[in-house]
Short mmCIF file of C-alpha atoms and ligand atoms in Angstrom, two decimals:
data_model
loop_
_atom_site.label_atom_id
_atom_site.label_comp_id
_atom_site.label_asym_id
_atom_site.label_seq_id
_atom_site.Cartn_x
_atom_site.Cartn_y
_atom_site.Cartn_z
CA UNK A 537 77.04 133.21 107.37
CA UNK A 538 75.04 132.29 104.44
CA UNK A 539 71.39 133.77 104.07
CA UNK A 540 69.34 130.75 103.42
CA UNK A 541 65.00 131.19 103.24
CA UNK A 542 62.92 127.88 104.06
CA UNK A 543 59.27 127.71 103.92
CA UNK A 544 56.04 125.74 102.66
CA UNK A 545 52.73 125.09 102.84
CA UNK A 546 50.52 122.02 103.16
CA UNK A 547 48.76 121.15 99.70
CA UNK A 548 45.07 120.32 101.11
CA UNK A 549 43.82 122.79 98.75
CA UNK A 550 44.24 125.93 96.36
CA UNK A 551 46.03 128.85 98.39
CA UNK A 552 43.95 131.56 99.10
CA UNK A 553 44.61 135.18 100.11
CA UNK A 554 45.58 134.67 103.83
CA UNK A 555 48.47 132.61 102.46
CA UNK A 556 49.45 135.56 100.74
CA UNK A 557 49.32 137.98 103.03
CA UNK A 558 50.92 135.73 105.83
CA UNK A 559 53.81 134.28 103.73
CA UNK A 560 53.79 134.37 99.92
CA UNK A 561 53.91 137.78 99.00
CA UNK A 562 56.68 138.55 101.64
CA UNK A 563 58.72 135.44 100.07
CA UNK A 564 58.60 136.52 96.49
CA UNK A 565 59.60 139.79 97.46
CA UNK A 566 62.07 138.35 99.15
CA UNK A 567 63.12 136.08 96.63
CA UNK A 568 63.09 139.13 94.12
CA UNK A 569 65.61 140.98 96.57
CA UNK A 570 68.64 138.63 95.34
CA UNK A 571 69.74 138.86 98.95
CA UNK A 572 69.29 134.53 99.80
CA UNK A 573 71.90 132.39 98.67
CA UNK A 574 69.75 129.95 98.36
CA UNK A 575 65.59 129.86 98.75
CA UNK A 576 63.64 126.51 99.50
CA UNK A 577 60.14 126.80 99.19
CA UNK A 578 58.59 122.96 100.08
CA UNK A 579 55.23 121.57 99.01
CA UNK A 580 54.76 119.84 103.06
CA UNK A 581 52.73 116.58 101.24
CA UNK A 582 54.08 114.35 104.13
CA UNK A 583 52.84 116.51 106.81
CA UNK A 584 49.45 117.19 105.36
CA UNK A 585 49.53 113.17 105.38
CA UNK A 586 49.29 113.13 108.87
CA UNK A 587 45.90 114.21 109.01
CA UNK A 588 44.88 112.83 106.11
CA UNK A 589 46.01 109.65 106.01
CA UNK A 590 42.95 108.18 104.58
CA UNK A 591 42.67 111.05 101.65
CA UNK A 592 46.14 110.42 99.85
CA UNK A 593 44.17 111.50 96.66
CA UNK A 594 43.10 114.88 97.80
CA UNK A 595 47.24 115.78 99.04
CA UNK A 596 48.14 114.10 95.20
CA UNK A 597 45.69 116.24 93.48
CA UNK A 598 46.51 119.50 95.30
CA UNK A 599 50.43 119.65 94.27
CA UNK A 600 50.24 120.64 90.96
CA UNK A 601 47.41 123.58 92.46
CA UNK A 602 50.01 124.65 95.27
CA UNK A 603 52.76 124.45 92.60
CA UNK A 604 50.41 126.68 89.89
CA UNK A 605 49.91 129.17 93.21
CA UNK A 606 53.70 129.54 93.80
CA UNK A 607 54.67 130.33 90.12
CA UNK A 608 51.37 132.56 89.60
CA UNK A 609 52.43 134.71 92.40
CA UNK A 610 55.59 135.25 91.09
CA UNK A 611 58.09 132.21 92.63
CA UNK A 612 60.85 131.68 89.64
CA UNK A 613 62.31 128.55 89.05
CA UNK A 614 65.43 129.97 88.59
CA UNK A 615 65.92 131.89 91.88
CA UNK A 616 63.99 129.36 94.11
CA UNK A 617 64.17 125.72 94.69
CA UNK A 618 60.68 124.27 94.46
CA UNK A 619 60.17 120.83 96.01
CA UNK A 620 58.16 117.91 97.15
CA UNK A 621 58.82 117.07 100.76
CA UNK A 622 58.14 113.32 100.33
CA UNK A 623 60.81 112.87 97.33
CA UNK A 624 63.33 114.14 100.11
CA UNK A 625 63.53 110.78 102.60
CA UNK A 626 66.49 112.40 104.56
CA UNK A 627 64.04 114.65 106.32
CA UNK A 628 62.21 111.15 107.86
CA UNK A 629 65.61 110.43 108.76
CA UNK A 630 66.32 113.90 110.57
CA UNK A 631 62.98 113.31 112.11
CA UNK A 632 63.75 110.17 113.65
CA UNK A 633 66.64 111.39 115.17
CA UNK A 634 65.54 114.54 116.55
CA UNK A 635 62.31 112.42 118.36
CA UNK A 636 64.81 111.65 120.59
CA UNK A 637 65.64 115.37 121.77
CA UNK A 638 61.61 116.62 122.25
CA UNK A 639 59.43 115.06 125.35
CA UNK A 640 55.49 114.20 124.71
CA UNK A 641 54.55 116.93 127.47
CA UNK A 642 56.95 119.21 124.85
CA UNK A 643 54.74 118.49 122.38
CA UNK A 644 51.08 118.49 124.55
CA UNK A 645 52.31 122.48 124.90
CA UNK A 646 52.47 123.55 121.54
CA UNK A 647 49.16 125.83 121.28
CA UNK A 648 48.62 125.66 117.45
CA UNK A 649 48.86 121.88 117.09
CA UNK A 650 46.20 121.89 120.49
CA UNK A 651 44.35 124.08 118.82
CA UNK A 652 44.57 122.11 115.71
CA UNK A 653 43.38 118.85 117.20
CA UNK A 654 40.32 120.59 118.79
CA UNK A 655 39.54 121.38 114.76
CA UNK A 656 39.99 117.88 114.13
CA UNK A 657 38.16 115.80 116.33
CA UNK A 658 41.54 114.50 116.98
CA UNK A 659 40.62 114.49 120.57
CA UNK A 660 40.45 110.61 121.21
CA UNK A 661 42.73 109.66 118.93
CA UNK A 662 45.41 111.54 117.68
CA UNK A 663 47.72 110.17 115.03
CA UNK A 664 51.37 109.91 116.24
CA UNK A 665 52.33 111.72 112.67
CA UNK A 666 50.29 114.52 113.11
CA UNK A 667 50.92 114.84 116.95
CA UNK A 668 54.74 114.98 115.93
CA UNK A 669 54.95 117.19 113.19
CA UNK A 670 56.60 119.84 114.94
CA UNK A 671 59.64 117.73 114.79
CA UNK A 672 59.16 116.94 111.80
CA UNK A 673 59.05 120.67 110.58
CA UNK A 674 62.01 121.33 112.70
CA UNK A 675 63.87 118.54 110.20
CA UNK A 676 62.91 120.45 107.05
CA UNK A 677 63.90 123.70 108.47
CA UNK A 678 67.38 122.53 109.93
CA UNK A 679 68.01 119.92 106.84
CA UNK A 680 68.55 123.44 104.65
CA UNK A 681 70.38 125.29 107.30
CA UNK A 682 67.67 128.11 107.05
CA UNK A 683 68.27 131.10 108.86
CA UNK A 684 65.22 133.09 107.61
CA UNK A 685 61.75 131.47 108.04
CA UNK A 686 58.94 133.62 106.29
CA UNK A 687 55.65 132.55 108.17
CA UNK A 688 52.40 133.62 109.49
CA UNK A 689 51.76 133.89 113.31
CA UNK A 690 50.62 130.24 113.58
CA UNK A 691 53.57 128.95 112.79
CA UNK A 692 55.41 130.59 116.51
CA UNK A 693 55.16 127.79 118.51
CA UNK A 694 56.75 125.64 115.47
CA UNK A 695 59.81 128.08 115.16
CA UNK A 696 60.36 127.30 119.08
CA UNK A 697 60.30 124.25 119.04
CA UNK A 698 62.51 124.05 115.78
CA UNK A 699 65.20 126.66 117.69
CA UNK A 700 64.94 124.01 121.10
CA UNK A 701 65.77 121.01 118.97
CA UNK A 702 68.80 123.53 117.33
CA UNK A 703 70.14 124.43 120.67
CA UNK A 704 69.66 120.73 122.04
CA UNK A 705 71.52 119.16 119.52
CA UNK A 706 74.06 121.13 119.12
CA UNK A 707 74.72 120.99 122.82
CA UNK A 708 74.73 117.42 123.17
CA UNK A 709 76.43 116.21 119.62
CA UNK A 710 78.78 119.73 119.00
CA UNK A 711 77.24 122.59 116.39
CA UNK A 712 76.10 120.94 113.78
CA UNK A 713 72.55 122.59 113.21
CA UNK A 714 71.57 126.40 112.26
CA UNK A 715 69.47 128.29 114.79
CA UNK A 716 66.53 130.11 112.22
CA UNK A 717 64.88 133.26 112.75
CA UNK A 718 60.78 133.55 112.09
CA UNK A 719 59.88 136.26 109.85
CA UNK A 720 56.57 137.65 110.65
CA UNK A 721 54.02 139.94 108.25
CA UNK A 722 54.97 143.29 109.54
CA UNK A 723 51.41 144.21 108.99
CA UNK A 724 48.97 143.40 111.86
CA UNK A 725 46.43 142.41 109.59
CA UNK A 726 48.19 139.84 107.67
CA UNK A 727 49.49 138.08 110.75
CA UNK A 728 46.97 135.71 110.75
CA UNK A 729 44.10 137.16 107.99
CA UNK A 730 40.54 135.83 109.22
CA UNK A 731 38.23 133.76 107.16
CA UNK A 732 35.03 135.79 104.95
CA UNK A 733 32.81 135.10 108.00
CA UNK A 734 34.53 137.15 110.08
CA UNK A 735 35.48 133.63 112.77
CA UNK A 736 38.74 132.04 112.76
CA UNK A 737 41.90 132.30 110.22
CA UNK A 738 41.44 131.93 107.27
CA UNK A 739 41.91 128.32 106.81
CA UNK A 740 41.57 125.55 103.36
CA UNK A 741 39.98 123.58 106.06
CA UNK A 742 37.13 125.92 107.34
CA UNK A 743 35.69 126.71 104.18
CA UNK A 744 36.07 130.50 104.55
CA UNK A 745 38.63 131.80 102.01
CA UNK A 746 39.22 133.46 98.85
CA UNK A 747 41.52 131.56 96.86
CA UNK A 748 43.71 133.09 94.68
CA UNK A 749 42.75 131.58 92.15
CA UNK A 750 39.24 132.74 92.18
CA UNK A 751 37.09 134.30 89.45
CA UNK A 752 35.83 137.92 89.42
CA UNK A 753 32.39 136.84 90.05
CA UNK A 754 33.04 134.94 93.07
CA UNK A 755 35.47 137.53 94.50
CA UNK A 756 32.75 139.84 93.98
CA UNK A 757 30.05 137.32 95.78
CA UNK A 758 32.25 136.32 98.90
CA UNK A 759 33.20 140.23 99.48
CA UNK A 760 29.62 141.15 99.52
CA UNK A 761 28.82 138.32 101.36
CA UNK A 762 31.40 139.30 104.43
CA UNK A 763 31.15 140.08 108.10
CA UNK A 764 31.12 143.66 109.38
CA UNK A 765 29.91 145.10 112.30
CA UNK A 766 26.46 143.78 113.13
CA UNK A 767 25.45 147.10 115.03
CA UNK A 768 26.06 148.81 111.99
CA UNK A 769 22.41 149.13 110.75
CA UNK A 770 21.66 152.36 109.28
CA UNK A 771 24.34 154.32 106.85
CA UNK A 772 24.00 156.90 109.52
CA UNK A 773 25.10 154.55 112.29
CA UNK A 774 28.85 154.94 113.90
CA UNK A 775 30.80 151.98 112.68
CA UNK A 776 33.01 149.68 114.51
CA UNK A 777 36.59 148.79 113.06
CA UNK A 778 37.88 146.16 115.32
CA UNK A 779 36.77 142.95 114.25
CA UNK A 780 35.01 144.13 110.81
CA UNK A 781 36.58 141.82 108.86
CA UNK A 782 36.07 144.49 105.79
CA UNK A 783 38.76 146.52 107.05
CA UNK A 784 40.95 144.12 108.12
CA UNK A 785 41.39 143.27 104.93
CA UNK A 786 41.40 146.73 103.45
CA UNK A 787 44.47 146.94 106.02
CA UNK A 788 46.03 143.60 104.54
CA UNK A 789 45.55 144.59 101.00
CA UNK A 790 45.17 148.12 100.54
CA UNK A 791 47.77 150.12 98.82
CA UNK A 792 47.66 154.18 98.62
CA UNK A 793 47.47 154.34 94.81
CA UNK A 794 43.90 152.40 94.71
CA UNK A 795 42.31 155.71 96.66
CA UNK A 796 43.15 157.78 93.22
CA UNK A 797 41.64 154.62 91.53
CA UNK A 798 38.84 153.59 93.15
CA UNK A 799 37.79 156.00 95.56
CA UNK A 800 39.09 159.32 95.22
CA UNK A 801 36.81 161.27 97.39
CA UNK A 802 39.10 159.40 100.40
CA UNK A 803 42.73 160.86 100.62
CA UNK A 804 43.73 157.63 102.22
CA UNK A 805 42.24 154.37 104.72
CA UNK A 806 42.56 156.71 107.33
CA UNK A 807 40.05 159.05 106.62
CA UNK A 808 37.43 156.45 105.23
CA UNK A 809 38.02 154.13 108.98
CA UNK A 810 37.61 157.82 110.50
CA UNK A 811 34.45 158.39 108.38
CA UNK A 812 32.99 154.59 108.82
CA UNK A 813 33.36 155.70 112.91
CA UNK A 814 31.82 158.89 113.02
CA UNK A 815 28.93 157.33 110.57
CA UNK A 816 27.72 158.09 107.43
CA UNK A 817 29.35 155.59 105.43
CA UNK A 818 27.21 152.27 104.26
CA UNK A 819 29.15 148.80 104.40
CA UNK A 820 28.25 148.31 100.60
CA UNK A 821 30.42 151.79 99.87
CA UNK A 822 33.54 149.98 101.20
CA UNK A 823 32.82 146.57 99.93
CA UNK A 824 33.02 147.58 96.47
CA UNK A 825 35.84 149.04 97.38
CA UNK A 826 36.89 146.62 98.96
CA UNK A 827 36.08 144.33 95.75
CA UNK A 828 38.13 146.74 93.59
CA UNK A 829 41.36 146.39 95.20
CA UNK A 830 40.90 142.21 95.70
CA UNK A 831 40.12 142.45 91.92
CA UNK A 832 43.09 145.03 91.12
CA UNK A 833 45.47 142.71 93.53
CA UNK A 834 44.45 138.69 92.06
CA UNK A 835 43.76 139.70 88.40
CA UNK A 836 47.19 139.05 87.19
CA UNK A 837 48.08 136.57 89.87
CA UNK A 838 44.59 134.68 88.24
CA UNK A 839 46.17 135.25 84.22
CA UNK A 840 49.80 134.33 85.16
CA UNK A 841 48.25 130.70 86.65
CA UNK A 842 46.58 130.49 83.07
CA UNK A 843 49.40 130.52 81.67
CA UNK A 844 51.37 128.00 83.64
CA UNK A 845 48.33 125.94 83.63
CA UNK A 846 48.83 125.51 79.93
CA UNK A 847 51.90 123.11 80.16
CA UNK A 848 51.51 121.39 83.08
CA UNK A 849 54.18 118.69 82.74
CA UNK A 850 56.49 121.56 82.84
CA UNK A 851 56.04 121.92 86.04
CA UNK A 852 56.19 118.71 87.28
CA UNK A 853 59.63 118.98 85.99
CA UNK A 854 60.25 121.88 87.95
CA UNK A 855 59.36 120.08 91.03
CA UNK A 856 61.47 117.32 89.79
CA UNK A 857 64.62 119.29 89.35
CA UNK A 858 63.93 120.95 92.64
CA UNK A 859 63.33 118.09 94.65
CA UNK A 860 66.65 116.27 93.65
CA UNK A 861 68.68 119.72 94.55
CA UNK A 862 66.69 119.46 97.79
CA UNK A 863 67.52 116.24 98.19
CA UNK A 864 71.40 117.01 97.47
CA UNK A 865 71.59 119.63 99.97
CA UNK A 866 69.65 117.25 102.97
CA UNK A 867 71.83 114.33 101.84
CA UNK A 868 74.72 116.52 103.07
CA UNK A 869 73.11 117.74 106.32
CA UNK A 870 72.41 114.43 107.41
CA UNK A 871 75.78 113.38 106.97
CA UNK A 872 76.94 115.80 109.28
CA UNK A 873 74.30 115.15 111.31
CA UNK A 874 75.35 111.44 111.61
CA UNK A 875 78.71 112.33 112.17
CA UNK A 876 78.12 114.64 115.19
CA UNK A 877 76.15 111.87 116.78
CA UNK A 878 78.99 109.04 115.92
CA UNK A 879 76.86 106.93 113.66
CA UNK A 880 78.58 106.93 110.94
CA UNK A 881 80.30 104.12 111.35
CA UNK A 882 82.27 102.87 108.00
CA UNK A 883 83.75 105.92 107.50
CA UNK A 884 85.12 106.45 111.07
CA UNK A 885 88.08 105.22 110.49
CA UNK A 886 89.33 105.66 114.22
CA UNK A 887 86.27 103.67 115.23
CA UNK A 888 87.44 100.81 113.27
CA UNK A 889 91.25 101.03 114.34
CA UNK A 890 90.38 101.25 118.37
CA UNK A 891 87.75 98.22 117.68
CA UNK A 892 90.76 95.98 115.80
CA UNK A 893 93.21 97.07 118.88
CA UNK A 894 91.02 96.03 121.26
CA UNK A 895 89.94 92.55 119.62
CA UNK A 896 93.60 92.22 119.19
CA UNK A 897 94.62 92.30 123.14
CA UNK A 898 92.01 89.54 123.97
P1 ATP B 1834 45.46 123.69 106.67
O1 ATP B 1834 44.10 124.07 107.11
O2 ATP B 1834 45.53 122.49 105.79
O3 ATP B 1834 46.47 123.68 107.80
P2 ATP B 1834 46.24 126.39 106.09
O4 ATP B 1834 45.26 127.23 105.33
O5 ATP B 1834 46.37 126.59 107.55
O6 ATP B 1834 45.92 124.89 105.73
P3 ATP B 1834 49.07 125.96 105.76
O7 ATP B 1834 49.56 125.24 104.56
O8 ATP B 1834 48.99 125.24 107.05
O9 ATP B 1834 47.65 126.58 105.39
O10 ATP B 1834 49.97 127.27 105.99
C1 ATP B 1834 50.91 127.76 105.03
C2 ATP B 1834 51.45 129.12 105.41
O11 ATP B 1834 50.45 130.13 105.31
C3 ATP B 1834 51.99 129.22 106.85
O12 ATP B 1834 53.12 130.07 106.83
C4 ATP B 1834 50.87 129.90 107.59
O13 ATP B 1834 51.34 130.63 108.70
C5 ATP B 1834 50.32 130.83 106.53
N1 ATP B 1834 48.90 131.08 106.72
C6 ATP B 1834 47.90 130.19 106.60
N2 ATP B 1834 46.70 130.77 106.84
C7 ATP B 1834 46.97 132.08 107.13
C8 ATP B 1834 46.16 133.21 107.47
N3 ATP B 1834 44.83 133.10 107.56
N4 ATP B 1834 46.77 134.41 107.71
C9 ATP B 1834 48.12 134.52 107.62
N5 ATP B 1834 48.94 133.49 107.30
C10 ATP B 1834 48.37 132.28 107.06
MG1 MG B 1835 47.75 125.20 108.74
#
């Protein structure tokens, strides 16, 4: 079976590190592998529609940003298809069809988009389009046959319901439609990387991220600025790890060579999470260590973006060229979509025959 990689991200604003860590990094590596016989990485513009519905500017402005992201970190053109989900109307047509398969209690389950709603205010008054766009992410994930979704953990309940619709189809209508796998950081920390205040995920809509795009100075500002452990007065104080969002990150971002770097009194994280316990270590010791190896990991992520940033048509033509292979390979899906469910009427031929026959008797 062909090894096929679909994933995306909503463009409500600049990706920031949790992105990264969750799904970005592990794609480009991925991507880099030459493994996938074919990679789709989707700019979701229609789904982050259906909570902004009356913001169609801020989703238009924040393409060419998500776009700048991908290429910055290291997506190529050449080994990954890059693509708009709106230019691809045969996922609306998927959708349609697979509405039929999912209940509305189905879809009051699904934790993340509860949760989601709560963040919202959606309470009273959900939009359909947003309340559905599990199914709709279901379409974009079958309509490329992917068997490898890289994700972070928020995106579970969305890989269920994507593998329910799989199996339901296919046992009503005959296998038609790929069953995909989720592919999870393997790294606890990057699962789902909290927010600079220490709260919830990271999130473009909480306010509490470092983008990757960010400059030094504000790296700098929004590490010193983070949550650690509050009981953690004195330098002489034992420190707490769980929760201190300082480590978390050192455990999302970390790599072994930045101790000979940085801090080379510390063989390793280890030893300087064993030291922070016993006390004797200040939180502004690991912060600007911390601040090293964010400014070590997003300076040449930050210059590559520079660089695309310079000819910025050219990548709108990137997304052009990837959108119409996108829409090639959907095109093709749906059609054997439509002709597991019998609706494809002209060009069943038998259909046409038995209908003439029949006519013919009366
Ligand atoms: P929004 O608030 O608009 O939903 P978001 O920041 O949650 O934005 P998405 O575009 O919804 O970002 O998510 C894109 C991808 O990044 C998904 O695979 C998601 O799991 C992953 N992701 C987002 N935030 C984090 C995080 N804090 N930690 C790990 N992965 C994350
Ligand atoms: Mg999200």
């Amino acid at each position: 079976m062909k090894k096929i990689m679909l994933t995306g991200d909503r463009p409500t604003g600049r990706l920031h590190v949790g992105h990264y860590v969750g799904s970005l990094r592990r794609r480009v590596e991925l991507q880099n592998t030459g493994d996938f016989d074919d990679i789709f990485i989707m700019i979701a513009d229609a789904q982050a529609l259906t909570d902004n519905a009356d913001n169609p500017e801020k989703v238009r402005q924040n393409i060419i940003e998500v776009a700048l992201d991908y290429l910055a970190c290291g997506l190529d053109p050449e080994k990954s298809t890059l693509f708009i989900q709106s230019q691809v109307p045969e996922l609306c047509e998927l959708s349609f069809y697979y509405m039929n398969l999912v209940t509305v209690s189905r879809l009051q389950r699904n934790p993340t988009v509860k949760s989601e709603i709560q963040m919202r205010n959606f309470e009273a008054s959900i939009p359909v389009g947003f309340f559905t766009y599990p199914i709709s992410q279901a379409a974009d994930i079958t309509a490329f046959k992917a068997t490898v979704v890289p994700v972070g953990e928020d995106q579970m309940p969305m890989l269920e319901q994507t593998k329910e619709i799989v199996h339901k189809f296919n046992s009503v209508y005959g296998e038609t439609l790929v069953e995909p796998k989720i592919l999870l950081p393997d790294n606890e920390a990057c699962l789902r990387l909290p927010g600079t205040d220490g709260k919830a995920k990271m999130s473009k809509s909480l306010g509490n991220c470092i983008y990757l795009s960010e400059e030094p100075e504000d790296i700098k500002k929004k590490v010193f600025s983070m949550f650690t452990d509050p009981t953690h007065i004195r330098v002489e104080d034992p420190g707490r790890l769980e929760g201190n969002t300082v480590f978390t990150y050192l455990d999302a971002f970390c790599r072994p060579e930045y101790f000979a770097e940085f801090l080379p009194e510390y063989k390793d994280l280890d030893e300087l999470k064993a030291h922070y316990k016993r006390g004797g270590l200040g939180d502004m010791k690991v912060k600007r260590f911390l601040n090293n190896v964010l400014q070590a990991e997003l300076e040449p992520i930050r210059n590559r973006r520079k660089e695309f940033q310079k000819d910025i048509p050219a990548v709108y033509e990137i997304l052009k060229k990837g959108s119409k292979k996108a829409e090639q390979v959907a095109a093709q899906t749906l059609k054997e979509v439509k002709a597991a469910m019998k609706i494809d009427y002209f060009s069943d031929e038998a259909l046409i025959r038995e209908q003439a026959e029949k006519f013919a008797e009366e």
